[in-house]
């Protein structure tokens, strides 16, 4: 078995995988198990060399790197910049045994999970805030984050039930843009937060298909578009925005769907609406 304190360990066989420093890389394909490993070990995983580089550039602290043999050279600058951080390398088949999936993007890094941020902290100075209500799919969340950052939205709030923005797949789909978006968890549901958002000067709108919703192309939407501070609630994939939230919002906004389809995928809907409702 590999020495447990070596800085660079080449993993040759399944026996080498007993190194406890490799625990953050196990059970990657099981979201529920993963949640436990991430919270117990206080880590998140950055996947692909580009995402690892973006996490480092954003100031995150690496605990270890796991690289396919053939990526070691292209990652040499990163390894040199972090001389104390353990590096595990190995052939694809050994890494697949460890992680449970084919590590086709070359690099993984286990990083210290940052402390949760208070809501007030991420709202400070923000003019456009996404409120993610119970969205469970990490791919959707990653896509929404990428859109939000690309279109200049300032912050994101998530309900306790919503997916984890620092789950490996969410980070990867966001292309590492999640490291640029201030975000915080709400203590409870969106409805309970509406009064404090309003007190902070936010107009609160729901992106949802409802009878009273204003079309995204409607002139009546102008006050929402022009709001100095806007919080936009996105609903859960199946049920949509909760009725208790809709009962409190200042307006609902719908993307008209002339072909009679029920709804758009939430990430697609966000891409359309976040552009229209951006700060100007
Ligand atoms: C797939 S939808 C939820 C299901 C939807 N409530 C229905 O009855 O078909 C998930 C979320 O995407 C957003 N969404 C999807 N299509 C939309 C549209 N045409 N206009 C506004 N929001 C939309 C909303 O935020 C919604 O809560």
GROMACS .gro file of C-alpha atoms and ligand atoms in nm:
model
  307
    1UNK     CA    1   0.000   0.000   0.000
    2UNK     CA    2   0.117   0.356  -0.069
    3UNK     CA    3   0.270   0.550   0.219
    4UNK     CA    4   0.002   0.764   0.379
    5UNK     CA    5   0.206   1.078   0.409
    6UNK     CA    6   0.377   1.082   0.071
    7UNK     CA    7   0.313   1.393  -0.131
    8UNK     CA    8   0.296   1.221  -0.465
    9UNK     CA    9   0.137   0.878  -0.476
   10UNK     CA   10   0.106   0.675  -0.792
   11UNK     CA   11  -0.194   0.446  -0.758
   12UNK     CA   12  -0.118   0.116  -0.925
   13UNK     CA   13  -0.378  -0.124  -0.797
   14UNK     CA   14  -0.691  -0.145  -0.588
   15UNK     CA   15  -0.475  -0.202  -0.279
   16UNK     CA   16  -0.337   0.150  -0.305
   17UNK     CA   17  -0.689   0.285  -0.272
   18UNK     CA   18  -0.698   0.228   0.104
   19UNK     CA   19  -0.521   0.561   0.165
   20UNK     CA   20  -0.770   0.757   0.382
   21UNK     CA   21  -0.687   1.075   0.195
   22UNK     CA   22  -0.872   0.922  -0.100
   23UNK     CA   23  -1.206   0.903   0.084
   24UNK     CA   24  -1.336   1.227  -0.073
   25UNK     CA   25  -1.307   1.064  -0.415
   26UNK     CA   26  -1.519   0.758  -0.345
   27UNK     CA   27  -1.894   0.712  -0.411
   28UNK     CA   28  -1.897   0.986  -0.672
   29UNK     CA   29  -2.187   0.845  -0.864
   30UNK     CA   30  -2.429   0.822  -0.573
   31UNK     CA   31  -2.575   1.165  -0.493
   32UNK     CA   32  -2.714   1.066  -0.152
   33UNK     CA   33  -2.392   0.902  -0.034
   34UNK     CA   34  -2.201   1.191  -0.179
   35UNK     CA   35  -2.394   1.443   0.030
   36UNK     CA   36  -2.287   1.252   0.340
   37UNK     CA   37  -1.921   1.231   0.236
   38UNK     CA   38  -1.913   1.600   0.144
   39UNK     CA   39  -2.065   1.718   0.468
   40UNK     CA   40  -1.877   1.475   0.695
   41UNK     CA   41  -1.546   1.561   0.535
   42UNK     CA   42  -1.621   1.929   0.468
   43UNK     CA   43  -1.515   1.900   0.106
   44UNK     CA   44  -1.638   1.965  -0.242
   45UNK     CA   45  -1.496   1.820  -0.562
   46UNK     CA   46  -1.388   2.021  -0.861
   47UNK     CA   47  -1.381   1.814  -1.180
   48UNK     CA   48  -1.188   1.885  -1.502
   49UNK     CA   49  -0.870   2.085  -1.523
   50UNK     CA   50  -1.053   2.401  -1.623
   51UNK     CA   51  -1.291   2.384  -1.327
   52UNK     CA   52  -1.007   2.304  -1.085
   53UNK     CA   53  -0.817   2.605  -1.214
   54UNK     CA   54  -1.123   2.826  -1.173
   55UNK     CA   55  -1.177   2.705  -0.816
   56UNK     CA   56  -0.815   2.782  -0.732
   57UNK     CA   57  -0.837   3.123  -0.899
   58UNK     CA   58  -1.142   3.197  -0.684
   59UNK     CA   59  -0.934   3.131  -0.374
   60UNK     CA   60  -1.053   2.782  -0.276
   61UNK     CA   61  -0.811   2.564  -0.083
   62UNK     CA   62  -0.717   2.226  -0.233
   63UNK     CA   63  -0.681   1.925  -0.005
   64UNK     CA   64  -0.552   1.690  -0.274
   65UNK     CA   65  -0.544   1.637  -0.649
   66UNK     CA   66  -0.636   1.319  -0.837
   67UNK     CA   67  -0.507   1.301  -1.193
   68UNK     CA   68  -0.501   1.055  -1.477
   69UNK     CA   69  -0.138   0.972  -1.559
   70UNK     CA   70  -0.151   1.148  -1.892
   71UNK     CA   71  -0.269   1.478  -1.739
   72UNK     CA   72   0.019   1.520  -1.499
   73UNK     CA   73   0.226   1.724  -1.737
   74UNK     CA   74  -0.048   1.968  -1.837
   75UNK     CA   75  -0.119   2.020  -1.468
   76UNK     CA   76   0.243   2.070  -1.367
   77UNK     CA   77   0.205   2.444  -1.307
   78UNK     CA   78  -0.086   2.387  -1.065
   79UNK     CA   79   0.104   2.117  -0.875
   80UNK     CA   80   0.411   2.340  -0.851
   81UNK     CA   81   0.199   2.625  -0.716
   82UNK     CA   82   0.069   2.399  -0.435
   83UNK     CA   83   0.377   2.212  -0.317
   84UNK     CA   84   0.220   2.090   0.010
   85UNK     CA   85  -0.090   1.937  -0.145
   86UNK     CA   86  -0.094   1.558  -0.200
   87UNK     CA   87  -0.116   1.444  -0.561
   88UNK     CA   88  -0.257   1.105  -0.657
   89UNK     CA   89  -0.204   0.984  -1.010
   90UNK     CA   90  -0.280   0.655  -1.177
   91UNK     CA   91  -0.398   0.472  -1.486
   92UNK     CA   92  -0.759   0.523  -1.590
   93UNK     CA   93  -0.876   0.179  -1.475
   94UNK     CA   94  -0.749   0.228  -1.118
   95UNK     CA   95  -0.905   0.572  -1.096
   96UNK     CA   96  -1.231   0.429  -1.228
   97UNK     CA   97  -1.224   0.167  -0.952
   98UNK     CA   98  -1.179   0.444  -0.697
   99UNK     CA   99  -1.438   0.693  -0.816
  100UNK     CA  100  -1.693   0.461  -0.974
  101UNK     CA  101  -1.689   0.644  -1.306
  102UNK     CA  102  -1.454   0.707  -1.593
  103UNK     CA  103  -1.246   1.013  -1.517
  104UNK     CA  104  -1.243   1.141  -1.872
  105UNK     CA  105  -1.168   1.502  -1.795
  106UNK     CA  106  -0.830   1.439  -1.646
  107UNK     CA  107  -0.843   1.599  -1.307
  108UNK     CA  108  -1.031   1.607  -0.981
  109UNK     CA  109  -0.948   1.813  -0.676
  110UNK     CA  110  -1.090   1.776  -0.328
  111UNK     CA  111  -1.126   2.122  -0.181
  112UNK     CA  112  -1.224   2.265   0.154
  113UNK     CA  113  -1.592   2.346   0.152
  114UNK     CA  114  -1.632   2.714   0.235
  115UNK     CA  115  -1.834   2.814   0.541
  116UNK     CA  116  -2.198   2.891   0.463
  117UNK     CA  117  -2.258   3.260   0.402
  118UNK     CA  118  -2.531   3.460   0.572
  119UNK     CA  119  -2.815   3.574   0.346
  120UNK     CA  120  -2.758   3.942   0.433
  121UNK     CA  121  -2.398   3.909   0.326
  122UNK     CA  122  -2.476   3.786  -0.027
  123UNK     CA  123  -2.757   4.038  -0.070
  124UNK     CA  124  -2.538   4.337   0.014
  125UNK     CA  125  -2.520   4.555  -0.296
  126UNK     CA  126  -2.699   4.298  -0.513
  127UNK     CA  127  -2.953   4.429  -0.765
  128UNK     CA  128  -3.056   4.102  -0.930
  129UNK     CA  129  -3.104   3.794  -0.713
  130UNK     CA  130  -3.219   3.449  -0.811
  131UNK     CA  131  -3.426   3.261  -0.556
  132UNK     CA  132  -3.411   2.887  -0.618
  133UNK     CA  133  -3.707   2.713  -0.462
  134UNK     CA  134  -3.655   2.341  -0.406
  135UNK     CA  135  -3.483   2.276  -0.742
  136UNK     CA  136  -3.354   1.922  -0.702
  137UNK     CA  137  -3.164   1.853  -1.021
  138UNK     CA  138  -2.792   1.935  -1.008
  139UNK     CA  139  -2.767   1.967  -1.385
  140UNK     CA  140  -3.046   2.224  -1.393
  141UNK     CA  141  -2.890   2.412  -1.104
  142UNK     CA  142  -2.549   2.420  -1.270
  143UNK     CA  143  -2.702   2.547  -1.595
  144UNK     CA  144  -2.898   2.815  -1.409
  145UNK     CA  145  -2.583   2.931  -1.228
  146UNK     CA  146  -2.389   2.955  -1.553
  147UNK     CA  147  -2.665   3.166  -1.707
  148UNK     CA  148  -2.695   3.388  -1.400
  149UNK     CA  149  -2.323   3.465  -1.394
  150UNK     CA  150  -2.303   3.514  -1.770
  151UNK     CA  151  -2.596   3.757  -1.770
  152UNK     CA  152  -2.473   3.960  -1.477
  153UNK     CA  153  -2.702   3.847  -1.195
  154UNK     CA  154  -2.548   3.923  -0.859
  155UNK     CA  155  -2.647   3.655  -0.608
  156UNK     CA  156  -2.850   3.339  -0.546
  157UNK     CA  157  -3.059   3.221  -0.252
  158UNK     CA  158  -3.166   2.858  -0.220
  159UNK     CA  159  -3.422   2.685  -0.003
  160UNK     CA  160  -3.293   2.408   0.227
  161UNK     CA  161  -3.442   2.142  -0.006
  162UNK     CA  162  -3.272   2.275  -0.318
  163UNK     CA  163  -2.973   2.098  -0.473
  164UNK     CA  164  -2.616   2.172  -0.366
  165UNK     CA  165  -2.439   2.430  -0.587
  166UNK     CA  166  -2.109   2.270  -0.484
  167UNK     CA  167  -2.207   1.917  -0.582
  168UNK     CA  168  -1.958   1.790  -0.841
  169UNK     CA  169  -2.203   1.779  -1.130
  170UNK     CA  170  -2.355   2.119  -1.052
  171UNK     CA  171  -2.007   2.275  -1.045
  172UNK     CA  172  -1.909   2.106  -1.371
  173UNK     CA  173  -2.227   2.209  -1.556
  174UNK     CA  174  -2.180   2.564  -1.428
  175UNK     CA  175  -1.828   2.545  -1.580
  176UNK     CA  176  -1.695   2.671  -1.249
  177UNK     CA  177  -1.894   2.996  -1.271
  178UNK     CA  178  -2.046   2.900  -0.935
  179UNK     CA  179  -1.722   3.023  -0.778
  180UNK     CA  180  -1.811   3.372  -0.897
  181UNK     CA  181  -2.170   3.382  -0.771
  182UNK     CA  182  -2.233   3.473  -0.407
  183UNK     CA  183  -2.497   3.235  -0.273
  184UNK     CA  184  -2.661   3.145   0.056
  185UNK     CA  185  -2.917   2.901   0.193
  186UNK     CA  186  -3.241   3.033   0.333
  187UNK     CA  187  -3.345   2.899   0.675
  188UNK     CA  188  -3.683   2.792   0.544
  189UNK     CA  189  -3.918   2.837   0.252
  190UNK     CA  190  -3.923   3.132   0.015
  191UNK     CA  191  -4.255   3.261   0.154
  192UNK     CA  192  -4.097   3.320   0.495
  193UNK     CA  193  -3.824   3.531   0.333
  194UNK     CA  194  -4.044   3.752   0.117
  195UNK     CA  195  -4.105   4.015   0.389
  196UNK     CA  196  -3.735   4.064   0.459
  197UNK     CA  197  -3.653   4.077   0.087
  198UNK     CA  198  -3.916   4.346   0.046
  199UNK     CA  199  -3.786   4.532   0.347
  200UNK     CA  200  -3.444   4.532   0.181
  201UNK     CA  201  -3.601   4.705  -0.118
  202UNK     CA  202  -3.648   4.404  -0.346
  203UNK     CA  203  -3.941   4.362  -0.578
  204UNK     CA  204  -4.017   3.989  -0.555
  205UNK     CA  205  -4.142   3.816  -0.869
  206UNK     CA  206  -4.205   3.450  -0.948
  207UNK     CA  207  -4.115   3.302  -1.283
  208UNK     CA  208  -4.416   3.079  -1.331
  209UNK     CA  209  -4.701   2.985  -1.560
  210UNK     CA  210  -5.004   3.122  -1.374
  211UNK     CA  211  -5.333   3.280  -1.475
  212UNK     CA  212  -5.232   3.621  -1.347
  213UNK     CA  213  -4.878   3.610  -1.486
  214UNK     CA  214  -4.750   3.899  -1.696
  215UNK     CA  215  -4.597   3.792  -2.025
  216UNK     CA  216  -4.226   3.855  -2.056
  217UNK     CA  217  -4.302   4.067  -2.363
  218UNK     CA  218  -4.586   4.260  -2.198
  219UNK     CA  219  -4.554   4.641  -2.153
  220UNK     CA  220  -4.712   4.589  -1.810
  221UNK     CA  221  -4.393   4.415  -1.704
  222UNK     CA  222  -4.198   4.742  -1.726
  223UNK     CA  223  -4.208   4.819  -1.349
  224UNK     CA  224  -4.062   4.474  -1.279
  225UNK     CA  225  -3.800   4.512  -1.549
  226UNK     CA  226  -3.708   4.857  -1.417
  227UNK     CA  227  -3.703   4.759  -1.048
  228UNK     CA  228  -3.388   4.878  -0.877
  229UNK     CA  229  -3.364   4.551  -0.683
  230UNK     CA  230  -3.534   4.239  -0.812
  231UNK     CA  231  -3.555   3.890  -0.661
  232UNK     CA  232  -3.683   3.629  -0.908
  233UNK     CA  233  -3.814   3.297  -0.777
  234UNK     CA  234  -3.762   2.984  -0.990
  235UNK     CA  235  -3.981   2.684  -0.913
  236UNK     CA  236  -3.912   2.315  -0.863
  237UNK     CA  237  -3.895   2.101  -1.177
  238UNK     CA  238  -4.224   1.915  -1.126
  239UNK     CA  239  -4.460   2.122  -0.911
  240UNK     CA  240  -4.332   2.471  -0.994
  241UNK     CA  241  -4.334   2.765  -0.753
  242UNK     CA  242  -4.519   2.685  -0.430
  243UNK     CA  243  -4.868   2.836  -0.385
  244UNK     CA  244  -4.768   3.000  -0.055
  245UNK     CA  245  -4.487   3.180  -0.238
  246UNK     CA  246  -4.713   3.284  -0.526
  247UNK     CA  247  -4.955   3.427  -0.271
  248UNK     CA  248  -4.690   3.676  -0.157
  249UNK     CA  249  -4.497   3.779  -0.467
  250UNK     CA  250  -4.543   4.121  -0.630
  251UNK     CA  251  -4.593   3.965  -0.973
  252UNK     CA  252  -4.568   3.641  -1.169
  253UNK     CA  253  -4.383   3.643  -1.497
  254UNK     CA  254  -4.453   3.395  -1.776
  255UNK     CA  255  -4.263   3.324  -2.095
  256UNK     CA  256  -4.546   3.294  -2.345
  257UNK     CA  257  -4.552   2.955  -2.517
  258UNK     CA  258  -4.768   2.995  -2.827
  259UNK     CA  259  -4.742   2.629  -2.927
  260UNK     CA  260  -4.944   2.518  -2.626
  261UNK     CA  261  -4.665   2.331  -2.447
  262UNK     CA  262  -4.715   2.317  -2.067
  263UNK     CA  263  -4.380   2.453  -1.960
  264UNK     CA  264  -4.013   2.489  -2.040
  265UNK     CA  265  -3.728   2.319  -1.864
  266UNK     CA  266  -3.647   2.544  -1.568
  267UNK     CA  267  -3.292   2.617  -1.685
  268UNK     CA  268  -3.417   2.710  -2.032
  269UNK     CA  269  -3.684   2.934  -1.878
  270UNK     CA  270  -3.420   3.099  -1.660
  271UNK     CA  271  -3.199   3.170  -1.961
  272UNK     CA  272  -3.478   3.360  -2.133
  273UNK     CA  273  -3.602   3.548  -1.828
  274UNK     CA  274  -3.267   3.640  -1.676
  275UNK     CA  275  -3.172   3.820  -1.993
  276UNK     CA  276  -3.499   4.015  -2.010
  277UNK     CA  277  -3.498   4.103  -1.640
  278UNK     CA  278  -3.128   4.187  -1.607
  279UNK     CA  279  -3.024   4.509  -1.434
  280UNK     CA  280  -2.989   4.803  -1.673
  281LIG     C1  281  -4.092   2.267  -1.547
  281LIG     S1  282  -4.155   2.401  -1.462
  281LIG     C2  283  -4.268   2.335  -1.344
  281LIG     C3  284  -4.390   2.276  -1.400
  281LIG     C4  285  -4.495   2.376  -1.439
  281LIG     N1  286  -4.544   2.449  -1.322
  281LIG     C5  287  -4.612   2.307  -1.508
  281LIG     O1  288  -4.721   2.312  -1.453
  281LIG     O2  289  -4.588   2.247  -1.612
  281LIG     C6  290  -4.027   2.447  -1.354
  281LIG     C7  291  -4.008   2.595  -1.345
  281LIG     O3  292  -3.962   2.644  -1.468
  281LIG     C8  293  -4.007   2.778  -1.484
  281LIG     N2  294  -4.085   2.785  -1.608
  281LIG     C9  295  -4.094   2.685  -1.700
  281LIG     N3  296  -4.164   2.728  -1.807
  281LIG    C10  297  -4.198   2.857  -1.784
  281LIG    C11  298  -4.268   2.956  -1.859
  281LIG     N4  299  -4.318   2.932  -1.980
  281LIG     N5  300  -4.285   3.077  -1.803
  281LIG    C12  301  -4.235   3.104  -1.681
  281LIG     N6  302  -4.167   3.013  -1.605
  281LIG    C13  303  -4.148   2.892  -1.656
  281LIG    C14  304  -4.085   2.813  -1.360
  281LIG     O4  305  -4.000   2.879  -1.268
  281LIG    C15  306  -4.127   2.677  -1.309
  281LIG     O5  307  -4.152   2.678  -1.172
   0.00000   0.00000   0.00000
